[in-house]
Amino acid sequence: EDKVVQSPLSLVVHEGDTVTLNCSYEVTNFRSLLWYKQEKKAPTFLFMLTSSGIEKKSGRLSSILDKKELFSILNITATQTGDSAVYLCAVNSGGSNYKLTFGKGTLLTVNP
Amino acid sequence: DTGVSQNPRHKITKRGQNVTFRCDPISEHNRLYWYRQTLGQGPEFLTYFQNEAQLEKSRLLSDRFSAERPKGSFSTLEIQRTEQGDSAMYLCASSPWRDYGYTFGSGTRLTVV
């Protein structure tokens, strides 16, 4: 069975800190890894990673994938209170090209 | 509005009652997905439609659950004889062909009392 494990499960930081969120996976026939941000309701798409070693960036957020070691990290620099959310990692794998397996998420709290 | 729309936003029902949720995907998206999310967990896959065809159902989807997508447009998820364990957020998402970056709706939060 496909497995996605995120760490830490929760994290409290102060505004301006830099954080690194981790996602490791054990899946058959890996296709892609995705990061989502979930505040009160709907998860919103952040990044999709398919190739090892290529960093995706969007403003203060960046992510990279290591397909050899089967993990990804999501970095957030100069954190703001608006970054407080659950960050979800998901993997698309196996014979289907549509179903995602999610981790439990990391709850990030950024205090002023 | 170009997002994924779900109704109702909240539903409280008594155990044993039937409930139905609706999802309106982004109009040009031919793929539609239902996921369920409980507190402290990531979303879990329930079922997937490509146009009007339901191509996969998770084993999480017992016989009490049924989903439809008539004419490949909106979709409904019905739960019959609800149980307390059905209490969760039910998320709908859609995507265009060959794109894994789903757009999620805001979800329907079901509470079974």
JSON list of C-alpha atoms in Angstrom, two decimals:
[
{"chain": "A", "resi": 1, "resn": "GLU", "atom": "CA", "xyz": [0.00, 0.00, 0.00]},
{"chain": "A", "resi": 2, "resn": "ASP", "atom": "CA", "xyz": [1.27, 3.46, -0.89]},
{"chain": "A", "resi": 3, "resn": "LYS", "atom": "CA", "xyz": [2.49, 5.51, 2.05]},
{"chain": "A", "resi": 4, "resn": "VAL", "atom": "CA", "xyz": [3.24, 9.22, 2.48]},
{"chain": "A", "resi": 5, "resn": "VAL", "atom": "CA", "xyz": [4.73, 10.42, 5.77]},
{"chain": "A", "resi": 6, "resn": "GLN", "atom": "CA", "xyz": [5.11, 14.07, 6.70]},
{"chain": "A", "resi": 7, "resn": "SER", "atom": "CA", "xyz": [7.18, 15.54, 9.50]},
{"chain": "A", "resi": 8, "resn": "PRO", "atom": "CA", "xyz": [6.92, 17.29, 11.78]},
{"chain": "A", "resi": 9, "resn": "LEU", "atom": "CA", "xyz": [3.18, 16.96, 12.38]},
{"chain": "A", "resi": 10, "resn": "SER", "atom": "CA", "xyz": [3.12, 20.42, 13.90]},
{"chain": "A", "resi": 11, "resn": "LEU", "atom": "CA", "xyz": [5.47, 23.35, 14.15]},
{"chain": "A", "resi": 12, "resn": "VAL", "atom": "CA", "xyz": [5.30, 26.75, 15.89]},
{"chain": "A", "resi": 13, "resn": "VAL", "atom": "CA", "xyz": [7.62, 29.53, 14.76]},
{"chain": "A", "resi": 14, "resn": "HIS", "atom": "CA", "xyz": [7.92, 33.31, 14.98]},
{"chain": "A", "resi": 15, "resn": "GLU", "atom": "CA", "xyz": [7.42, 35.66, 12.08]},
{"chain": "A", "resi": 16, "resn": "GLY", "atom": "CA", "xyz": [10.58, 35.96, 10.02]},
{"chain": "A", "resi": 17, "resn": "ASP", "atom": "CA", "xyz": [11.81, 32.44, 10.75]},
{"chain": "A", "resi": 18, "resn": "THR", "atom": "CA", "xyz": [12.62, 29.96, 7.98]},
{"chain": "A", "resi": 19, "resn": "VAL", "atom": "CA", "xyz": [10.94, 26.55, 8.10]},
{"chain": "A", "resi": 20, "resn": "THR", "atom": "CA", "xyz": [11.52, 23.25, 6.35]},
{"chain": "A", "resi": 21, "resn": "LEU", "atom": "CA", "xyz": [8.73, 20.71, 6.04]},
{"chain": "A", "resi": 22, "resn": "ASN", "atom": "CA", "xyz": [9.50, 17.11, 5.14]},
{"chain": "A", "resi": 23, "resn": "CYS", "atom": "CA", "xyz": [7.68, 14.51, 3.09]},
{"chain": "A", "resi": 24, "resn": "SER", "atom": "CA", "xyz": [8.87, 10.95, 2.52]},
{"chain": "A", "resi": 25, "resn": "TYR", "atom": "CA", "xyz": [7.06, 8.35, 0.47]},
{"chain": "A", "resi": 26, "resn": "GLU", "atom": "CA", "xyz": [6.93, 4.65, -0.34]},
{"chain": "A", "resi": 27, "resn": "VAL", "atom": "CA", "xyz": [4.93, 4.09, -3.49]},
{"chain": "A", "resi": 28, "resn": "THR", "atom": "CA", "xyz": [4.98, 1.89, -6.57]},
{"chain": "A", "resi": 29, "resn": "ASN", "atom": "CA", "xyz": [5.53, 3.54, -9.94]},
{"chain": "A", "resi": 30, "resn": "PHE", "atom": "CA", "xyz": [6.01, 7.12, -8.73]},
{"chain": "A", "resi": 31, "resn": "ARG", "atom": "CA", "xyz": [4.68, 9.73, -11.14]},
{"chain": "A", "resi": 32, "resn": "SER", "atom": "CA", "xyz": [4.66, 13.05, -9.28]},
{"chain": "A", "resi": 33, "resn": "LEU", "atom": "CA", "xyz": [4.64, 14.69, -5.85]},
{"chain": "A", "resi": 34, "resn": "LEU", "atom": "CA", "xyz": [2.42, 17.64, -5.03]},
{"chain": "A", "resi": 35, "resn": "TRP", "atom": "CA", "xyz": [2.28, 20.16, -2.18]},
{"chain": "A", "resi": 36, "resn": "TYR", "atom": "CA", "xyz": [-0.94, 21.83, -1.06]},
{"chain": "A", "resi": 37, "resn": "LYS", "atom": "CA", "xyz": [-1.73, 24.51, 1.52]},
{"chain": "A", "resi": 38, "resn": "GLN", "atom": "CA", "xyz": [-4.94, 24.05, 3.52]},
{"chain": "A", "resi": 39, "resn": "GLU", "atom": "CA", "xyz": [-6.28, 26.85, 5.66]},
{"chain": "A", "resi": 40, "resn": "LYS", "atom": "CA", "xyz": [-9.86, 26.64, 6.86]},
{"chain": "A", "resi": 41, "resn": "LYS", "atom": "CA", "xyz": [-11.28, 24.69, 3.97]},
{"chain": "A", "resi": 42, "resn": "ALA", "atom": "CA", "xyz": [-10.10, 23.71, 0.50]},
{"chain": "A", "resi": 43, "resn": "PRO", "atom": "CA", "xyz": [-6.51, 22.65, -0.14]},
{"chain": "A", "resi": 44, "resn": "THR", "atom": "CA", "xyz": [-4.87, 25.03, -2.60]},
{"chain": "A", "resi": 45, "resn": "PHE", "atom": "CA", "xyz": [-2.21, 23.82, -5.01]},
{"chain": "A", "resi": 46, "resn": "LEU", "atom": "CA", "xyz": [1.37, 24.97, -4.45]},
{"chain": "A", "resi": 47, "resn": "PHE", "atom": "CA", "xyz": [3.79, 22.82, -6.46]},
{"chain": "A", "resi": 48, "resn": "MET", "atom": "CA", "xyz": [4.04, 19.68, -8.54]},
{"chain": "A", "resi": 49, "resn": "LEU", "atom": "CA", "xyz": [7.42, 17.95, -8.75]},
{"chain": "A", "resi": 50, "resn": "THR", "atom": "CA", "xyz": [8.32, 15.19, -11.15]},
{"chain": "A", "resi": 51, "resn": "SER", "atom": "CA", "xyz": [12.09, 15.42, -11.62]},
{"chain": "A", "resi": 52, "resn": "SER", "atom": "CA", "xyz": [14.80, 15.00, -9.03]},
{"chain": "A", "resi": 53, "resn": "GLY", "atom": "CA", "xyz": [16.95, 17.96, -8.08]},
{"chain": "A", "resi": 54, "resn": "ILE", "atom": "CA", "xyz": [14.95, 20.66, -9.81]},
{"chain": "A", "resi": 55, "resn": "GLU", "atom": "CA", "xyz": [13.75, 23.33, -7.39]},
{"chain": "A", "resi": 56, "resn": "LYS", "atom": "CA", "xyz": [10.35, 24.90, -7.83]},
{"chain": "A", "resi": 57, "resn": "LYS", "atom": "CA", "xyz": [9.97, 28.41, -6.43]},
{"chain": "A", "resi": 58, "resn": "SER", "atom": "CA", "xyz": [7.07, 30.73, -5.82]},
{"chain": "A", "resi": 59, "resn": "GLY", "atom": "CA", "xyz": [7.91, 33.83, -3.85]},
{"chain": "A", "resi": 60, "resn": "ARG", "atom": "CA", "xyz": [9.08, 32.78, -0.38]},
{"chain": "A", "resi": 61, "resn": "LEU", "atom": "CA", "xyz": [8.14, 29.14, -0.95]},
{"chain": "A", "resi": 62, "resn": "SER", "atom": "CA", "xyz": [10.35, 26.58, -2.65]},
{"chain": "A", "resi": 63, "resn": "SER", "atom": "CA", "xyz": [10.37, 22.82, -2.96]},
{"chain": "A", "resi": 64, "resn": "ILE", "atom": "CA", "xyz": [12.68, 20.12, -4.21]},
{"chain": "A", "resi": 65, "resn": "LEU", "atom": "CA", "xyz": [12.36, 16.40, -4.84]},
{"chain": "A", "resi": 66, "resn": "ASP", "atom": "CA", "xyz": [14.91, 13.61, -4.29]},
{"chain": "A", "resi": 67, "resn": "LYS", "atom": "CA", "xyz": [13.69, 10.54, -6.16]},
{"chain": "A", "resi": 68, "resn": "LYS", "atom": "CA", "xyz": [16.65, 8.44, -5.08]},
{"chain": "A", "resi": 69, "resn": "GLU", "atom": "CA", "xyz": [16.04, 8.99, -1.36]},
{"chain": "A", "resi": 70, "resn": "LEU", "atom": "CA", "xyz": [12.24, 9.20, -1.84]},
{"chain": "A", "resi": 71, "resn": "PHE", "atom": "CA", "xyz": [11.57, 12.52, -0.16]},
{"chain": "A", "resi": 72, "resn": "SER", "atom": "CA", "xyz": [10.72, 16.13, -0.76]},
{"chain": "A", "resi": 73, "resn": "ILE", "atom": "CA", "xyz": [11.08, 19.29, 1.29]},
{"chain": "A", "resi": 74, "resn": "LEU", "atom": "CA", "xyz": [9.06, 22.47, 1.31]},
{"chain": "A", "resi": 75, "resn": "ASN", "atom": "CA", "xyz": [10.91, 25.58, 2.47]},
{"chain": "A", "resi": 76, "resn": "ILE", "atom": "CA", "xyz": [9.28, 28.80, 3.58]},
{"chain": "A", "resi": 77, "resn": "THR", "atom": "CA", "xyz": [11.55, 31.77, 4.20]},
{"chain": "A", "resi": 78, "resn": "ALA", "atom": "CA", "xyz": [10.72, 34.94, 6.13]},
{"chain": "A", "resi": 79, "resn": "THR", "atom": "CA", "xyz": [7.50, 33.39, 7.44]},
{"chain": "A", "resi": 80, "resn": "GLN", "atom": "CA", "xyz": [4.41, 35.55, 7.95]},
{"chain": "A", "resi": 81, "resn": "THR", "atom": "CA", "xyz": [1.30, 34.96, 10.05]},
{"chain": "A", "resi": 82, "resn": "GLY", "atom": "CA", "xyz": [-0.59, 34.33, 6.80]},
{"chain": "A", "resi": 83, "resn": "ASP", "atom": "CA", "xyz": [1.55, 31.25, 6.24]},
{"chain": "A", "resi": 84, "resn": "SER", "atom": "CA", "xyz": [-0.20, 29.56, 9.16]},
{"chain": "A", "resi": 85, "resn": "ALA", "atom": "CA", "xyz": [-1.95, 26.53, 7.68]},
{"chain": "A", "resi": 86, "resn": "VAL", "atom": "CA", "xyz": [-1.75, 22.78, 7.22]},
{"chain": "A", "resi": 87, "resn": "TYR", "atom": "CA", "xyz": [0.69, 21.85, 4.46]},
{"chain": "A", "resi": 88, "resn": "LEU", "atom": "CA", "xyz": [-0.21, 18.63, 2.69]},
{"chain": "A", "resi": 89, "resn": "CYS", "atom": "CA", "xyz": [2.08, 16.43, 0.62]},
{"chain": "A", "resi": 90, "resn": "ALA", "atom": "CA", "xyz": [0.54, 14.03, -1.91]},
{"chain": "A", "resi": 91, "resn": "VAL", "atom": "CA", "xyz": [1.92, 11.49, -4.35]},
{"chain": "A", "resi": 92, "resn": "ASN", "atom": "CA", "xyz": [0.50, 10.27, -7.64]},
{"chain": "A", "resi": 93, "resn": "SER", "atom": "CA", "xyz": [1.60, 6.72, -8.34]},
{"chain": "A", "resi": 94, "resn": "GLY", "atom": "CA", "xyz": [0.78, 3.29, -9.62]},
{"chain": "A", "resi": 95, "resn": "GLY", "atom": "CA", "xyz": [-1.34, 2.42, -12.60]},
{"chain": "A", "resi": 96, "resn": "SER", "atom": "CA", "xyz": [-3.68, 5.37, -12.31]},
{"chain": "A", "resi": 97, "resn": "ASN", "atom": "CA", "xyz": [-2.66, 8.79, -13.44]},
{"chain": "A", "resi": 98, "resn": "TYR", "atom": "CA", "xyz": [-5.20, 10.61, -11.35]},
{"chain": "A", "resi": 99, "resn": "LYS", "atom": "CA", "xyz": [-5.44, 9.35, -7.77]},
{"chain": "A", "resi": 100, "resn": "LEU", "atom": "CA", "xyz": [-3.43, 11.08, -5.03]},
{"chain": "A", "resi": 101, "resn": "THR", "atom": "CA", "xyz": [-2.25, 9.57, -1.74]},
{"chain": "A", "resi": 102, "resn": "PHE", "atom": "CA", "xyz": [-1.92, 12.29, 0.90]},
{"chain": "A", "resi": 103, "resn": "GLY", "atom": "CA", "xyz": [0.15, 12.50, 4.06]},
{"chain": "A", "resi": 104, "resn": "LYS", "atom": "CA", "xyz": [-1.41, 13.66, 7.34]},
{"chain": "A", "resi": 105, "resn": "GLY", "atom": "CA", "xyz": [-0.06, 17.16, 6.86]},
{"chain": "A", "resi": 106, "resn": "THR", "atom": "CA", "xyz": [2.10, 19.53, 8.89]},
{"chain": "A", "resi": 107, "resn": "LEU", "atom": "CA", "xyz": [0.28, 22.15, 10.95]},
{"chain": "A", "resi": 108, "resn": "LEU", "atom": "CA", "xyz": [2.37, 25.33, 10.80]},
{"chain": "A", "resi": 109, "resn": "THR", "atom": "CA", "xyz": [1.62, 28.14, 13.23]},
{"chain": "A", "resi": 110, "resn": "VAL", "atom": "CA", "xyz": [3.44, 31.44, 12.72]},
{"chain": "A", "resi": 111, "resn": "ASN", "atom": "CA", "xyz": [3.23, 33.76, 15.73]},
{"chain": "A", "resi": 112, "resn": "PRO", "atom": "CA", "xyz": [3.73, 37.52, 15.44]},
{"chain": "B", "resi": 1, "resn": "ASP", "atom": "CA", "xyz": [-17.29, 31.97, -10.65]},
{"chain": "B", "resi": 2, "resn": "THR", "atom": "CA", "xyz": [-14.63, 29.69, -12.09]},
{"chain": "B", "resi": 3, "resn": "GLY", "atom": "CA", "xyz": [-13.91, 27.57, -9.03]},
{"chain": "B", "resi": 4, "resn": "VAL", "atom": "CA", "xyz": [-15.23, 24.20, -7.84]},
{"chain": "B", "resi": 5, "resn": "SER", "atom": "CA", "xyz": [-18.51, 24.68, -6.01]},
{"chain": "B", "resi": 6, "resn": "GLN", "atom": "CA", "xyz": [-19.88, 22.33, -3.35]},
{"chain": "B", "resi": 7, "resn": "ASN", "atom": "CA", "xyz": [-23.26, 22.36, -1.64]},
{"chain": "B", "resi": 8, "resn": "PRO", "atom": "CA", "xyz": [-24.24, 22.36, 1.09]},
{"chain": "B", "resi": 9, "resn": "ARG", "atom": "CA", "xyz": [-21.29, 23.71, 3.07]},
{"chain": "B", "resi": 10, "resn": "HIS", "atom": "CA", "xyz": [-22.48, 22.04, 6.26]},
{"chain": "B", "resi": 11, "resn": "LYS", "atom": "CA", "xyz": [-24.91, 19.21, 6.92]},
{"chain": "B", "resi": 12, "resn": "ILE", "atom": "CA", "xyz": [-26.03, 17.87, 10.26]},
{"chain": "B", "resi": 13, "resn": "THR", "atom": "CA", "xyz": [-28.09, 14.70, 10.09]},
{"chain": "B", "resi": 14, "resn": "LYS", "atom": "CA", "xyz": [-29.40, 12.03, 12.40]},
{"chain": "B", "resi": 15, "resn": "ARG", "atom": "CA", "xyz": [-27.93, 8.56, 12.23]},
{"chain": "B", "resi": 16, "resn": "GLY", "atom": "CA", "xyz": [-29.80, 6.43, 9.72]},
{"chain": "B", "resi": 17, "resn": "GLN", "atom": "CA", "xyz": [-30.86, 9.29, 7.47]},
{"chain": "B", "resi": 18, "resn": "ASN", "atom": "CA", "xyz": [-29.77, 9.64, 3.84]},
{"chain": "B", "resi": 19, "resn": "VAL", "atom": "CA", "xyz": [-27.78, 12.66, 2.66]},
{"chain": "B", "resi": 20, "resn": "THR", "atom": "CA", "xyz": [-26.77, 13.93, -0.77]},
{"chain": "B", "resi": 21, "resn": "PHE", "atom": "CA", "xyz": [-24.00, 16.35, -1.64]},
{"chain": "B", "resi": 22, "resn": "ARG", "atom": "CA", "xyz": [-23.47, 18.19, -4.89]},
{"chain": "B", "resi": 23, "resn": "CYS", "atom": "CA", "xyz": [-20.29, 19.25, -6.67]},
{"chain": "B", "resi": 24, "resn": "ASP", "atom": "CA", "xyz": [-20.06, 21.58, -9.66]},
{"chain": "B", "resi": 25, "resn": "PRO", "atom": "CA", "xyz": [-16.56, 21.33, -11.18]},
{"chain": "B", "resi": 26, "resn": "ILE", "atom": "CA", "xyz": [-14.77, 23.89, -13.30]},
{"chain": "B", "resi": 27, "resn": "SER", "atom": "CA", "xyz": [-16.66, 23.73, -16.57]},
{"chain": "B", "resi": 28, "resn": "GLU", "atom": "CA", "xyz": [-13.80, 22.71, -18.86]},
{"chain": "B", "resi": 29, "resn": "HIS", "atom": "CA", "xyz": [-12.46, 20.02, -16.50]},
{"chain": "B", "resi": 30, "resn": "ASN", "atom": "CA", "xyz": [-13.36, 16.51, -17.55]},
{"chain": "B", "resi": 31, "resn": "ARG", "atom": "CA", "xyz": [-11.98, 14.79, -14.42]},
{"chain": "B", "resi": 32, "resn": "LEU", "atom": "CA", "xyz": [-13.81, 14.89, -11.11]},
{"chain": "B", "resi": 33, "resn": "TYR", "atom": "CA", "xyz": [-12.77, 13.36, -7.79]},
{"chain": "B", "resi": 34, "resn": "TRP", "atom": "CA", "xyz": [-14.31, 12.86, -4.37]},
{"chain": "B", "resi": 35, "resn": "TYR", "atom": "CA", "xyz": [-12.15, 12.69, -1.25]},
{"chain": "B", "resi": 36, "resn": "ARG", "atom": "CA", "xyz": [-12.97, 12.40, 2.44]},
{"chain": "B", "resi": 37, "resn": "GLN", "atom": "CA", "xyz": [-10.99, 14.13, 5.17]},
{"chain": "B", "resi": 38, "resn": "THR", "atom": "CA", "xyz": [-11.28, 13.51, 8.92]},
{"chain": "B", "resi": 39, "resn": "LEU", "atom": "CA", "xyz": [-9.70, 15.62, 11.64]},
{"chain": "B", "resi": 40, "resn": "GLY", "atom": "CA", "xyz": [-5.92, 15.41, 11.70]},
{"chain": "B", "resi": 41, "resn": "GLN", "atom": "CA", "xyz": [-5.74, 13.33, 8.54]},
{"chain": "B", "resi": 42, "resn": "GLY", "atom": "CA", "xyz": [-5.01, 14.07, 4.91]},
{"chain": "B", "resi": 43, "resn": "PRO", "atom": "CA", "xyz": [-7.74, 13.63, 2.30]},
{"chain": "B", "resi": 44, "resn": "GLU", "atom": "CA", "xyz": [-8.49, 10.02, 1.33]},
{"chain": "B", "resi": 45, "resn": "PHE", "atom": "CA", "xyz": [-9.53, 9.08, -2.20]},
{"chain": "B", "resi": 46, "resn": "LEU", "atom": "CA", "xyz": [-13.13, 7.90, -2.62]},
{"chain": "B", "resi": 47, "resn": "THR", "atom": "CA", "xyz": [-13.93, 7.87, -6.33]},
{"chain": "B", "resi": 48, "resn": "TYR", "atom": "CA", "xyz": [-13.03, 9.31, -9.72]},
{"chain": "B", "resi": 49, "resn": "PHE", "atom": "CA", "xyz": [-15.00, 10.25, -12.84]},
{"chain": "B", "resi": 50, "resn": "GLN", "atom": "CA", "xyz": [-13.72, 10.91, -16.31]},
{"chain": "B", "resi": 51, "resn": "ASN", "atom": "CA", "xyz": [-16.58, 12.72, -18.00]},
{"chain": "B", "resi": 52, "resn": "GLU", "atom": "CA", "xyz": [-19.67, 10.69, -16.99]},
{"chain": "B", "resi": 53, "resn": "ALA", "atom": "CA", "xyz": [-17.81, 7.40, -16.44]},
{"chain": "B", "resi": 54, "resn": "GLN", "atom": "CA", "xyz": [-16.97, 6.37, -12.88]},
{"chain": "B", "resi": 55, "resn": "LEU", "atom": "CA", "xyz": [-13.59, 4.73, -13.39]},
{"chain": "B", "resi": 56, "resn": "GLU", "atom": "CA", "xyz": [-12.55, 3.84, -9.87]},
{"chain": "B", "resi": 57, "resn": "LYS", "atom": "CA", "xyz": [-14.05, 3.45, -6.42]},
{"chain": "B", "resi": 58, "resn": "SER", "atom": "CA", "xyz": [-12.01, 3.11, -3.25]},
{"chain": "B", "resi": 59, "resn": "ARG", "atom": "CA", "xyz": [-12.70, 0.22, -0.92]},
{"chain": "B", "resi": 60, "resn": "LEU", "atom": "CA", "xyz": [-13.52, 3.01, 1.59]},
{"chain": "B", "resi": 61, "resn": "LEU", "atom": "CA", "xyz": [-16.71, 3.49, -0.40]},
{"chain": "B", "resi": 62, "resn": "SER", "atom": "CA", "xyz": [-19.09, 0.97, 1.12]},
{"chain": "B", "resi": 63, "resn": "ASP", "atom": "CA", "xyz": [-22.38, -0.09, -0.48]},
{"chain": "B", "resi": 64, "resn": "ARG", "atom": "CA", "xyz": [-24.06, 2.78, 1.38]},
{"chain": "B", "resi": 65, "resn": "PHE", "atom": "CA", "xyz": [-22.18, 5.28, -0.77]},
{"chain": "B", "resi": 66, "resn": "SER", "atom": "CA", "xyz": [-23.03, 6.07, -4.37]},
{"chain": "B", "resi": 67, "resn": "ALA", "atom": "CA", "xyz": [-21.78, 8.75, -6.71]},
{"chain": "B", "resi": 68, "resn": "GLU", "atom": "CA", "xyz": [-23.01, 9.91, -10.08]},
{"chain": "B", "resi": 69, "resn": "ARG", "atom": "CA", "xyz": [-21.97, 12.38, -12.71]},
{"chain": "B", "resi": 70, "resn": "PRO", "atom": "CA", "xyz": [-24.78, 12.55, -15.26]},
{"chain": "B", "resi": 71, "resn": "LYS", "atom": "CA", "xyz": [-23.78, 14.08, -18.60]},
{"chain": "B", "resi": 72, "resn": "GLY", "atom": "CA", "xyz": [-20.26, 14.64, -17.34]},
{"chain": "B", "resi": 73, "resn": "SER", "atom": "CA", "xyz": [-21.14, 17.89, -15.61]},
{"chain": "B", "resi": 74, "resn": "PHE", "atom": "CA", "xyz": [-22.01, 18.17, -11.90]},
{"chain": "B", "resi": 75, "resn": "SER", "atom": "CA", "xyz": [-21.67, 15.21, -9.56]},
{"chain": "B", "resi": 76, "resn": "THR", "atom": "CA", "xyz": [-23.61, 13.98, -6.54]},
{"chain": "B", "resi": 77, "resn": "LEU", "atom": "CA", "xyz": [-22.43, 11.84, -3.64]},
{"chain": "B", "resi": 78, "resn": "GLU", "atom": "CA", "xyz": [-25.17, 10.08, -1.67]},
{"chain": "B", "resi": 79, "resn": "ILE", "atom": "CA", "xyz": [-24.72, 8.34, 1.66]},
{"chain": "B", "resi": 80, "resn": "GLN", "atom": "CA", "xyz": [-27.56, 6.07, 2.73]},
{"chain": "B", "resi": 81, "resn": "ARG", "atom": "CA", "xyz": [-28.28, 5.08, 6.33]},
{"chain": "B", "resi": 82, "resn": "THR", "atom": "CA", "xyz": [-25.62, 7.41, 7.71]},
{"chain": "B", "resi": 83, "resn": "GLU", "atom": "CA", "xyz": [-23.45, 6.30, 10.62]},
{"chain": "B", "resi": 84, "resn": "GLN", "atom": "CA", "xyz": [-21.45, 8.39, 13.08]},
{"chain": "B", "resi": 85, "resn": "GLY", "atom": "CA", "xyz": [-18.25, 7.21, 11.39]},
{"chain": "B", "resi": 86, "resn": "ASP", "atom": "CA", "xyz": [-19.36, 9.00, 8.22]},
{"chain": "B", "resi": 87, "resn": "SER", "atom": "CA", "xyz": [-18.79, 12.36, 9.93]},
{"chain": "B", "resi": 88, "resn": "ALA", "atom": "CA", "xyz": [-16.06, 14.06, 7.91]},
{"chain": "B", "resi": 89, "resn": "MET", "atom": "CA", "xyz": [-15.32, 16.76, 5.37]},
{"chain": "B", "resi": 90, "resn": "TYR", "atom": "CA", "xyz": [-16.22, 15.58, 1.87]},
{"chain": "B", "resi": 91, "resn": "LEU", "atom": "CA", "xyz": [-14.06, 17.29, -0.73]},
{"chain": "B", "resi": 92, "resn": "CYS", "atom": "CA", "xyz": [-14.66, 17.45, -4.45]},
{"chain": "B", "resi": 93, "resn": "ALA", "atom": "CA", "xyz": [-11.91, 18.33, -6.91]},
{"chain": "B", "resi": 94, "resn": "SER", "atom": "CA", "xyz": [-11.59, 18.63, -10.66]},
{"chain": "B", "resi": 95, "resn": "SER", "atom": "CA", "xyz": [-8.78, 18.76, -13.18]},
{"chain": "B", "resi": 96, "resn": "PRO", "atom": "CA", "xyz": [-8.36, 18.96, -16.92]},
{"chain": "B", "resi": 97, "resn": "TRP", "atom": "CA", "xyz": [-7.01, 16.06, -18.92]},
{"chain": "B", "resi": 98, "resn": "ARG", "atom": "CA", "xyz": [-3.44, 15.09, -17.99]},
{"chain": "B", "resi": 99, "resn": "ASP", "atom": "CA", "xyz": [-3.08, 17.59, -15.16]},
{"chain": "B", "resi": 100, "resn": "TYR", "atom": "CA", "xyz": [-2.51, 16.42, -11.61]},
{"chain": "B", "resi": 101, "resn": "GLY", "atom": "CA", "xyz": [-2.85, 19.86, -10.05]},
{"chain": "B", "resi": 102, "resn": "TYR", "atom": "CA", "xyz": [-6.42, 19.44, -8.84]},
{"chain": "B", "resi": 103, "resn": "THR", "atom": "CA", "xyz": [-8.62, 22.38, -7.92]},
{"chain": "B", "resi": 104, "resn": "PHE", "atom": "CA", "xyz": [-10.50, 21.54, -4.74]},
{"chain": "B", "resi": 105, "resn": "GLY", "atom": "CA", "xyz": [-13.87, 22.83, -3.65]},
{"chain": "B", "resi": 106, "resn": "SER", "atom": "CA", "xyz": [-14.44, 24.17, -0.14]},
{"chain": "B", "resi": 107, "resn": "GLY", "atom": "CA", "xyz": [-15.98, 20.90, 0.95]},
{"chain": "B", "resi": 108, "resn": "THR", "atom": "CA", "xyz": [-19.16, 19.75, 2.67]},
{"chain": "B", "resi": 109, "resn": "ARG", "atom": "CA", "xyz": [-18.76, 19.11, 6.37]},
{"chain": "B", "resi": 110, "resn": "LEU", "atom": "CA", "xyz": [-21.05, 16.27, 7.47]},
{"chain": "B", "resi": 111, "resn": "THR", "atom": "CA", "xyz": [-21.90, 15.71, 11.12]},
{"chain": "B", "resi": 112, "resn": "VAL", "atom": "CA", "xyz": [-23.91, 12.61, 11.98]},
{"chain": "B", "resi": 113, "resn": "VAL", "atom": "CA", "xyz": [-25.53, 12.79, 15.43]}
]
